Every structure is written in structure tokens, then in C-alpha cells.
Coordinates of C-alpha atoms and ligand atoms in Angstrom, one line a residue:
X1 CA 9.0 -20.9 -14.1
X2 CA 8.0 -18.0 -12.3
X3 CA 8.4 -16.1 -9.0
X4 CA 7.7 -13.3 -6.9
X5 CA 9.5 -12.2 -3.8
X6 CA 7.3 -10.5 -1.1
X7 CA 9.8 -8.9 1.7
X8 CA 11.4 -12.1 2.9
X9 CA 9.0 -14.8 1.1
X10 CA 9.1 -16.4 -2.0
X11 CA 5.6 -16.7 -3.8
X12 CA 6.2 -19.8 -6.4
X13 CA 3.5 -20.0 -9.5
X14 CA 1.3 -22.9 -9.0
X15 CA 3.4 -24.9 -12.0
X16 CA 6.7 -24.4 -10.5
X17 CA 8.0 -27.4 -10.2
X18 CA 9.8 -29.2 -7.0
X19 CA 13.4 -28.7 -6.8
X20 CA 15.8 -28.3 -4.0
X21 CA 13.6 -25.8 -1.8
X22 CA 16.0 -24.9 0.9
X23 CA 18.7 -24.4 -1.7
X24 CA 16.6 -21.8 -3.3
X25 CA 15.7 -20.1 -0.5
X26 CA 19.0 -19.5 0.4
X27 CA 19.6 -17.9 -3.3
X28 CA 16.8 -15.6 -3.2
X29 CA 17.6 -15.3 0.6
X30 CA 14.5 -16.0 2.0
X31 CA 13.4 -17.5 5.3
X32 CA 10.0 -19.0 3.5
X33 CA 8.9 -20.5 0.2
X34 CA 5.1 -20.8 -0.7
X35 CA 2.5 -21.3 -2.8
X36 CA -0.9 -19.5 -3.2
X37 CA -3.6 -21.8 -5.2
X38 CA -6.3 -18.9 -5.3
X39 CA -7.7 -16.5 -3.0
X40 CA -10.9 -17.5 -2.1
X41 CA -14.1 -15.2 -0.9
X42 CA -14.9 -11.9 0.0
X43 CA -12.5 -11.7 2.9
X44 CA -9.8 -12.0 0.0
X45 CA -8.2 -14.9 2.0
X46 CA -5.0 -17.3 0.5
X47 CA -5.5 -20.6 0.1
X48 CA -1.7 -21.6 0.3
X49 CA 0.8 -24.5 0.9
X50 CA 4.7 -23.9 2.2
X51 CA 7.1 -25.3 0.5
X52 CA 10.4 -24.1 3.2
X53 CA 10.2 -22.7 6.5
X54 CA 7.5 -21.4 8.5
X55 CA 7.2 -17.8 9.2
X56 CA 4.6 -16.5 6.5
X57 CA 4.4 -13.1 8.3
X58 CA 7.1 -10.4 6.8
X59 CA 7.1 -6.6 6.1
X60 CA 7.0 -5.1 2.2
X61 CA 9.0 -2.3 0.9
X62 CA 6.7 -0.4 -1.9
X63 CA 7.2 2.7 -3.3
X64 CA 8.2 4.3 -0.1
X65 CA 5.8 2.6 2.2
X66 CA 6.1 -0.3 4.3
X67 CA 3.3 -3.2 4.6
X68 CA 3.8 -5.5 7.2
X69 CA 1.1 -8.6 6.9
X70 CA 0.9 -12.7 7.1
X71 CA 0.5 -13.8 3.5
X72 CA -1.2 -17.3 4.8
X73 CA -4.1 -14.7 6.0
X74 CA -3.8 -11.7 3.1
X75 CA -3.2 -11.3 -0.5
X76 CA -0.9 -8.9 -1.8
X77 CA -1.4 -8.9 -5.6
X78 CA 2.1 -7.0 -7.1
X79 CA 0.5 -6.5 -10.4
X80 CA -1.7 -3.4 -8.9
X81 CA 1.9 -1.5 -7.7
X82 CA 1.6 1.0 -10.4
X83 CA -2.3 1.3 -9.3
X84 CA -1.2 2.0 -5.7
X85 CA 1.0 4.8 -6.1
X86 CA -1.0 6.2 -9.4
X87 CA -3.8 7.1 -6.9
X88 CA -1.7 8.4 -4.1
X89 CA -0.1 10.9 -6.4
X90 CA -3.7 12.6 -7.6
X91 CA -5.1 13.2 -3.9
X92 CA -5.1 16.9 -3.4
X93 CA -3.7 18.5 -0.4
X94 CA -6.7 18.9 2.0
X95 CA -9.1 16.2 0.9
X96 CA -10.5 13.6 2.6
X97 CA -10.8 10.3 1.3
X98 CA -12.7 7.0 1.6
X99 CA -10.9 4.0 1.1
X100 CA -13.9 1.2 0.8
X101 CA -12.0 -1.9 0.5
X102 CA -9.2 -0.7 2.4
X103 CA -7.4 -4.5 3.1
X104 CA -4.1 -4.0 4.2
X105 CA -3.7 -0.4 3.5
X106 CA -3.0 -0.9 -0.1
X107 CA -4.2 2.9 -1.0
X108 CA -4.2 4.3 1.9
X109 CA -0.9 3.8 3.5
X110 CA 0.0 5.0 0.2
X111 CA -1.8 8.1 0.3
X112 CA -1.2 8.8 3.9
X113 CA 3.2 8.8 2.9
X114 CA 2.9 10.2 -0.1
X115 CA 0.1 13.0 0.0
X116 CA -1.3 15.3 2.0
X117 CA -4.9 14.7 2.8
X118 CA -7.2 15.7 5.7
X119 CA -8.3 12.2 6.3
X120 CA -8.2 9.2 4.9
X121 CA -11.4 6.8 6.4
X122 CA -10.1 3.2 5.1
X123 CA -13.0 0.7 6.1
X124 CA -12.2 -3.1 5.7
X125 CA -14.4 -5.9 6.8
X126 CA -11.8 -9.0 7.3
X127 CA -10.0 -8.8 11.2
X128 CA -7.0 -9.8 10.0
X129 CA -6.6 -7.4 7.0
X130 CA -7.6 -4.8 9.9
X131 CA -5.0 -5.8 12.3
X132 CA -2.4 -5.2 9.5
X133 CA -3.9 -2.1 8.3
X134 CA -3.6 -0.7 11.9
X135 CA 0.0 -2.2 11.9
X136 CA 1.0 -0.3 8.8
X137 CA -1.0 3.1 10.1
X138 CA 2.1 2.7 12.8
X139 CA 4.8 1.0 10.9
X140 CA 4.6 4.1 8.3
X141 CA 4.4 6.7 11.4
X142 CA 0.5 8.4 10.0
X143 CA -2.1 10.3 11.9
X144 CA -4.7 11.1 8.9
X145 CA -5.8 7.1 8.6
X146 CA -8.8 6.0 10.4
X147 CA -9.4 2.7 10.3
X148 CA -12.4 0.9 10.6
X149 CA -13.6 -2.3 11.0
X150 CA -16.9 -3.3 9.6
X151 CA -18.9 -3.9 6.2
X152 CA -18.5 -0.8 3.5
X153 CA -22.7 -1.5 3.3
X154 CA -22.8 -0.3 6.6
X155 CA -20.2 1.9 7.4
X156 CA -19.9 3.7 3.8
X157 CA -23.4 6.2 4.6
X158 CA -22.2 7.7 7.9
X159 CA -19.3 9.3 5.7
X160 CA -19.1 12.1 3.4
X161 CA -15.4 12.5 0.8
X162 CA -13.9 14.3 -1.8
X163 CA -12.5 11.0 -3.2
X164 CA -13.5 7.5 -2.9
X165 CA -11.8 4.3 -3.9
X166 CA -13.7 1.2 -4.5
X167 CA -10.3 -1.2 -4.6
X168 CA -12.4 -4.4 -5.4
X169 CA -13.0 -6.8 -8.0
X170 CA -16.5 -9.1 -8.9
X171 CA -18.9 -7.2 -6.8
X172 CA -18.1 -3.6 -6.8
X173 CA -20.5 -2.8 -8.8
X174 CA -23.3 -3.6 -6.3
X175 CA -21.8 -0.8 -3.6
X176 CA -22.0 2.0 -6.4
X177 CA -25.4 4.0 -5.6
X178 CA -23.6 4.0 -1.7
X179 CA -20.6 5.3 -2.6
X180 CA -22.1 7.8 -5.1
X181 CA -24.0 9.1 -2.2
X182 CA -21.1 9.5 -0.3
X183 CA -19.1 11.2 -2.9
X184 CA -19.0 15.6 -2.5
X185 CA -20.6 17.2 -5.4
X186 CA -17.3 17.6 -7.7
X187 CA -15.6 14.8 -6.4
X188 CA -13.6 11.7 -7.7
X189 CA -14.7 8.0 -8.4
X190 CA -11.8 5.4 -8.1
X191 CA -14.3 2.7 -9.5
X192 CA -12.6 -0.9 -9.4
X193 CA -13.9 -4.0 -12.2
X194 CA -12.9 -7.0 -13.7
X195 CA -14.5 -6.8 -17.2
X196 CA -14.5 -8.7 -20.6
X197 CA -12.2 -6.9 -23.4
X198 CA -14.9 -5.8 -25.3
X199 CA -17.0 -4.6 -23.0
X200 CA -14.2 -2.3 -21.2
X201 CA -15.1 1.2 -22.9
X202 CA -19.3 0.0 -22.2
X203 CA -20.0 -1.5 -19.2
X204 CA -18.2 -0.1 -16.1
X205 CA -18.9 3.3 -17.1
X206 CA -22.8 2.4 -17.7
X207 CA -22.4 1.2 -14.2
X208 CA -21.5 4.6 -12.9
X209 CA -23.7 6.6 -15.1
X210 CA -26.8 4.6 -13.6
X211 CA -25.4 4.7 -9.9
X212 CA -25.1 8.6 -10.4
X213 CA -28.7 8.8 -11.1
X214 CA -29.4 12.4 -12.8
X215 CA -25.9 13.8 -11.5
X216 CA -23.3 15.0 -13.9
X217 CA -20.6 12.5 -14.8
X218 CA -17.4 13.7 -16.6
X219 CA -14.9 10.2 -17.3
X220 CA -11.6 11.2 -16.8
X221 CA -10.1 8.1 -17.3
X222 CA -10.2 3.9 -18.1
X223 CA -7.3 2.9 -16.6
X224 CA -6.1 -1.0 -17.4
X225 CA -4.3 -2.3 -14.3
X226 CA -3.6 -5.7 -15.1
X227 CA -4.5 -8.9 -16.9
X228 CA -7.2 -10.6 -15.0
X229 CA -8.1 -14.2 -16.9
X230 CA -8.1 -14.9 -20.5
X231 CA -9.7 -12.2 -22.3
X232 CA -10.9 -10.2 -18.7
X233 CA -9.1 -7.3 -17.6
X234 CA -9.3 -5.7 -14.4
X235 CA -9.8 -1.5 -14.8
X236 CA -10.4 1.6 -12.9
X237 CA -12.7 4.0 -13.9
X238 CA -11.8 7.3 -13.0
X239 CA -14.9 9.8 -12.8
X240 CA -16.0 12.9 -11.4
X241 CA -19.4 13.1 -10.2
X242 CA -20.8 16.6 -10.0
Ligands
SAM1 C1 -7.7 -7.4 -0.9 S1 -8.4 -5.8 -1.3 C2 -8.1 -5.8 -3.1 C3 -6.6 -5.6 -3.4 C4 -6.1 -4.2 -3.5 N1 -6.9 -3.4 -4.4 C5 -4.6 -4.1 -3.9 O1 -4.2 -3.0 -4.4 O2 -3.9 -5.0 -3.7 C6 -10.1 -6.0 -1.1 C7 -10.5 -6.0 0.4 O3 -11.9 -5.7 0.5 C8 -12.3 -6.3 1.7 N2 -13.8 -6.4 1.6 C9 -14.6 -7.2 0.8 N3 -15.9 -6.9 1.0 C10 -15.9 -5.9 1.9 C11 -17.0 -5.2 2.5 N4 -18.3 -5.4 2.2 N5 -16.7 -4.2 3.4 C12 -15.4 -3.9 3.7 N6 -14.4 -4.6 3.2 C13 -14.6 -5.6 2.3 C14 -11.7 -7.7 1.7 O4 -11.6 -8.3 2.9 C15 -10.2 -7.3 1.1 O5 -9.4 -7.1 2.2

């Protein structure tokens, strides 16, 4: 039987089974008890069912940062903590950085608290991921976040960045060539997939290699962020692309 507590709400795995629900909120002391079936689409969205109270909207506390959002209309996946603050510990004082997936600020609010970077462009295409990502821009007190609202096929070409994160599973690979032309000569890949076991040290970096298309690629790093499904991971290639 297994849980996770997000601020004030209590996430139940789907097999939990029924007990006393008001009784355990009141142990865990929180005001709502849910849970998520899957999260369906690209919009990311829960398909959910509560269990105690009503209020599925409640604020975060992650390594230093605060995320406020409404978990009926967001996912929040705590397995890729680790991933959040790994990424806002490498930016560089001065860089600017493009956040392609942005969601609710799950890089970027990390990255504007913790580092120091000129600008961080965080485009997301969902309204209600974008209403909390501008939320958490405030709730965290940054100026070097702009957020947009719009599709990463779109918006991605009118930028230019030192560092770009592709935070997104399935499809990534399809937004490479754009974000490769984004990317500074010399800068940094953050390039998200969910990929069979064996294929991890093969595939995702292929995928970058072709998207880079006669540039220089130096790997600097596989990094395994948690277990997807049976037998599929999902990784982060870190690469510079020169
Ligand atoms: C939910 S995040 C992934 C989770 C995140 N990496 C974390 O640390 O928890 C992925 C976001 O990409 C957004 N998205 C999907 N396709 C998009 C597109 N074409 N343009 C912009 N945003 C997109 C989704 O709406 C979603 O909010």
C-alpha cells in the first residue's frame, strides 16, 4: 500500500484499498485524498477520482521552491525531484535558457531560485499548466522567467539559448532538429526519453547525433531518472552541441 503526499493532498496508488478515508486524512493531515488512474494526452492532464474532501488545488514545497497547482488539472510526477534540482544546479551564471515543456515550472522555477541566469523562456502549450507556471513565477518572487503560452513547434524558432530542456516523454524526439536550431554553438542539450533497457546507451543519443546534422556532439552524460514501465526507463541525455 502506497502513498504520496503532495502539499496538503494525499495521492493513493491505484490498488490501495478502501478504508476509513477521513480517518486517514486526518493522520497524514490532509484536507483531500485522491486517486490519479493515468495521465492522459499531450496536455499531461490527470484522469483522477477523490476519495475525501474537495479542494484538489494546494501549494508544494521542493527543494526550496514552491509550486502551487490543482492536481485534478496537472501532474506532478515526484520521481523526477532529483531531475529538477540536478538541472538547476549546472546553469551557469548569465545564460539564458529554454524550457520547452515548461508545465508548471518544473525546471524553471527551479532554475530561476536556485541559479543565476539571464533568462529563462519556459514555453508550455496547456492553459492551465500556464496559469500555474505564472502563479509560481510570483509565488517564488522571479523576474528572469518568461512565460509563454503556445506550442514549442511554434514558439521554439523565434528563440535563441545557451541551454535547452526538452522535459518530455513519448514524442520528444520529434522537436529535436527545432531545438538543435535553437541551441548556441557550444551549448547544452537537456534531451528527455522513455526508452527500452537495452536500447538506452543506442537510441536517444542516435536521436541527437541525427538532429545535429554535421555539428559536433560531445555526450556528457545518460542520466536514468526513473523507472518508467516494465523494462522502459525514462533518461536524459545530456549533450553539447558545438
Ligand atoms: C508535465 S511536463 C513533464 C513533467 C516534468 N518534466 C516534471 O519534472 O515533472 C510536460 C509538459 O509539456 C507540455 N507540452 C506538451 N506538448 C507541448 C508542446 N507541443 N508545446 C508546449 N508544451 C507542450 C504539456 O502540456 C506538459 O505540461
Amino acid at each position: 500500500m502506497k502513498y504520496k503526499k503532495i502539499g496538503d493532498i494525499l495521492i493513493l496508488d491505484k490498488n490501495y484499498p478502501d478504508e476509513d478515508f477521513e480517518e486517514l486524512s486526518k493522520r497524514h493531515k490532509v484536507k483531500t485524498i485522491m486517486k490519479i488512474d493515468h495521465i492522459q494526452g499531450t496536455k499531461r492532464e490527470p484522469v483522477y477520482n477523490i476519495l475525501y474532501g474537495n479542494e484538489t488545488e494546494t501549494v508544494n514545497k521542493e527543494n526550496g521552491c514552491l509550486f502551487k497547482l490543482d492536481l485534478s488539472k496537472v501532474m506532478w510526477s515526484k520521481g523526477n525531484n532529483n531531475e529538477r534540482l540536478r538541472i538547476a544546479k549546472l546553469v551557469e551564471d548569465g545564460e539564458t535558457v529554454l524550457d520547452m515543456f515548461a508545465g508548471i515550472g518544473y525546471f524553471s522555477i527551479p532554475i530561476g531560485v536556485h541559479a543565476n541566469a539571464k533568462e529563462v523562456i519556459a514555453i508550455e502549450i496547456n492553459p492551465n499548466s500556464y496559469h500555474f507556471l505564472c502563479e509560481n513565477i510570483e509565488l517564488n518572487r522571479l523576474d528572469n522567467i518568461t512565460p509563454i503560452l503556445g506550442d514549442c513547434k511554434v514558439e521554439t524558432p523565434k528563440f535563441k539559448a545557451d541551454r535547452i530542456i526538452m522535459g518530455y516523454v513519448k514524442t520528444t524526439h520529434h522537436y529535436l532538429d527545432m531545438a538543435v536550431n535553437s541551441l548556441n554553438e557550444g551549448g547544452i542539450l537537456h534531451y528527455h526519453e522513455t526508452v527500452p533497457e537495452k536500447l538506452i546507451e543506442t537510441r536517444p543519443i542516435e536521436r541527437v547525433v541525427s538532429a545535429a546534422d554535421g555539428r559536433d556532439v560531445e555526450l556528457l552524460k545518460i542520466n536514468k531518472i526513473k523507472k518508467y514501465s516494465p523494462g522502459v526507463e525514462h533518461i536524459v541525455v545530456d549533450a553539447i552541441i558545438f
